[in-house]
């Protein structure tokens, strides 16, 4: 078991992706506190918000994969295509899901105001990202990847 843990913690690509995610989540939480004047623990692990932790994670992965394996490697190609899919999904399907959740939650509040008994459901609204949030997460991920390559790894 110890050998497996050493292999995991010694995997430069995995370690960089982890730090990409952590850095985005911490920044997202700090920005949330500054804007909303309240600390919400869920922001440390939650989806949505600025910057995109999905983008930061996959771009850290891409950056260190390029360094470790080279731009011409199959590993880089896989990481790069994976990153494009993840970032596109964060701006597309997941963002639209958040918009739909806002609309449904508003309808539930309206039903409640009319005296109707809506279901006790509050949909999560913050699940996707704007293109700017994705871009900032991607930039953060590249920076974290470069720091990992030059400092940590």
Coordinates of C-alpha atoms in Angstrom, one line a residue:
X1 CA 0.0 0.0 0.0
X2 CA 2.8 2.4 0.8
X3 CA 4.3 1.8 -2.6
X4 CA 1.0 2.8 -4.2
X5 CA 0.9 6.1 -2.2
X6 CA 4.5 6.8 -3.1
X7 CA 3.7 6.3 -6.8
X8 CA 0.6 8.6 -6.6
X9 CA 2.5 11.4 -4.7
X10 CA 5.4 11.0 -7.0
X11 CA 3.3 11.4 -10.2
X12 CA 4.2 14.9 -11.3
X13 CA 1.2 15.2 -13.6
X14 CA -1.3 14.1 -10.9
X15 CA 0.4 16.4 -8.3
X16 CA 0.2 19.4 -10.6
X17 CA -3.5 18.8 -11.4
X18 CA -4.2 18.5 -7.7
X19 CA -2.5 21.9 -7.0
X20 CA -4.4 23.4 -9.9
X21 CA -7.7 22.4 -8.4
X22 CA -6.7 23.5 -4.8
X23 CA -5.4 26.9 -6.0
X24 CA -8.6 27.6 -7.9
X25 CA -10.9 26.5 -5.1
X26 CA -9.0 28.7 -2.6
X27 CA -9.0 31.8 -4.9
X28 CA -12.7 31.1 -5.6
X29 CA -13.5 31.1 -1.9
X30 CA -11.5 34.3 -1.2
X31 CA -13.2 36.1 -4.1
X32 CA -16.6 34.9 -2.9
X33 CA -15.9 36.3 0.6
X34 CA -14.8 39.6 -0.9
X35 CA -17.8 40.0 -3.1
X36 CA -20.5 38.6 -0.8
X37 CA -19.1 39.5 2.6
X38 CA -19.7 36.0 3.9
X39 CA -17.7 32.8 4.1
X40 CA -19.4 29.7 2.7
X41 CA -17.5 26.5 3.3
X42 CA -19.1 24.9 0.2
X43 CA -17.1 27.3 -2.0
X44 CA -14.0 25.4 -1.1
X45 CA -15.2 22.3 -2.9
X46 CA -18.2 23.5 -4.9
X47 CA -18.7 23.9 -8.6
X48 CA -19.1 27.2 -10.5
X49 CA -17.6 30.5 -9.7
X50 CA -14.4 32.4 -10.5
X51 CA -12.0 31.0 -11.5
X52 CA -13.0 27.7 -13.0
X53 CA -11.3 24.9 -11.0
X54 CA -12.1 22.5 -13.8
X55 CA -10.1 24.6 -16.2
X56 CA -7.3 25.1 -13.7
X57 CA -7.1 21.4 -13.0
X58 CA -7.0 20.3 -16.6
X59 CA -4.6 23.0 -17.8
X60 CA -2.2 22.2 -14.9
X61 CA -2.4 18.6 -16.1
X62 CA -1.8 19.7 -19.8
X63 CA 1.2 21.9 -18.8
X64 CA 3.0 19.3 -16.8
X65 CA 2.2 16.6 -19.4
X66 CA 3.8 18.7 -22.1
X67 CA 6.9 19.2 -19.9
X68 CA 7.2 15.5 -18.8
X69 CA 6.2 13.8 -22.0
X70 CA 6.6 16.4 -24.8
X71 CA 4.2 18.2 -27.0
X72 CA 4.4 15.4 -29.6
X73 CA 3.5 12.6 -27.2
X74 CA 0.3 10.7 -27.1
X75 CA -0.1 11.6 -23.4
X76 CA -0.1 15.3 -24.3
X77 CA -2.6 14.8 -27.1
X78 CA -4.9 13.0 -24.7
X79 CA -4.5 15.6 -22.0
X80 CA -5.1 18.4 -24.4
X81 CA -8.3 17.0 -26.0
X82 CA -9.5 16.1 -22.5
X83 CA -8.9 19.7 -21.4
X84 CA -10.8 21.1 -24.4
X85 CA -13.8 18.8 -23.6
X86 CA -13.9 19.7 -19.9
X87 CA -13.6 23.5 -20.5
X88 CA -16.2 23.4 -23.3
X89 CA -18.6 21.4 -21.1
X90 CA -18.1 23.9 -18.2
X91 CA -19.2 26.8 -20.4
X92 CA -21.9 24.9 -22.2
X93 CA -24.0 22.1 -20.7
X94 CA -23.1 22.9 -17.1
X95 CA -23.7 26.6 -17.5
X96 CA -27.1 26.0 -19.1
X97 CA -27.9 23.7 -16.2
X98 CA -27.3 26.5 -13.8
X99 CA -29.5 28.9 -15.8
X100 CA -32.3 26.3 -15.8
X101 CA -31.9 25.9 -12.0
X102 CA -32.3 29.6 -11.5
X103 CA -35.5 29.6 -13.6
X104 CA -37.0 26.6 -11.8
X105 CA -36.1 28.0 -8.4
X106 CA -37.8 31.3 -9.4
X107 CA -40.9 29.3 -10.5
X108 CA -40.9 27.5 -7.1
X109 CA -40.8 30.8 -5.2
X110 CA -43.6 32.2 -7.4
X111 CA -45.8 29.1 -6.7
X112 CA -45.1 29.6 -3.0
X113 CA -46.1 33.3 -3.2
X114 CA -49.4 32.2 -4.9
X115 CA -50.1 29.9 -1.9
X116 CA -49.4 26.7 -3.9
X117 CA -47.3 24.1 -2.2
X118 CA -44.2 23.6 -4.4
X119 CA -41.9 20.7 -3.7
X120 CA -39.3 21.2 -1.1
X121 CA -36.5 21.3 -3.7
X122 CA -33.9 24.0 -4.1
X123 CA -31.8 23.3 -7.2
X124 CA -28.1 24.2 -7.1
X125 CA -27.6 27.2 -9.4
X126 CA -23.9 27.6 -9.4
X127 CA -22.6 24.7 -11.5
X128 CA -21.2 26.1 -14.7
X129 CA -18.8 28.9 -15.8
X130 CA -18.8 31.9 -18.0
X131 CA -16.1 32.0 -20.8
X132 CA -14.1 34.5 -18.7
X133 CA -14.1 32.2 -15.7
X134 CA -13.0 29.3 -17.8
X135 CA -10.2 31.5 -19.4
X136 CA -9.0 32.7 -16.0
X137 CA -9.0 29.1 -14.7
X138 CA -7.0 28.0 -17.7
X139 CA -4.4 30.7 -17.2
X140 CA -4.2 29.8 -13.5
X141 CA -3.7 26.2 -14.4
X142 CA -0.9 27.0 -16.8
X143 CA 0.8 29.1 -14.1
X144 CA 0.3 26.4 -11.5
X145 CA 1.7 23.8 -13.9
X146 CA 4.8 26.0 -14.6
X147 CA 5.3 26.6 -10.9
X148 CA 5.1 22.9 -10.3
X149 CA 7.6 22.1 -13.0
X150 CA 10.0 24.8 -11.8
X151 CA 9.6 24.7 -8.1
X152 CA 7.9 21.6 -6.8
X153 CA 8.8 18.8 -9.2

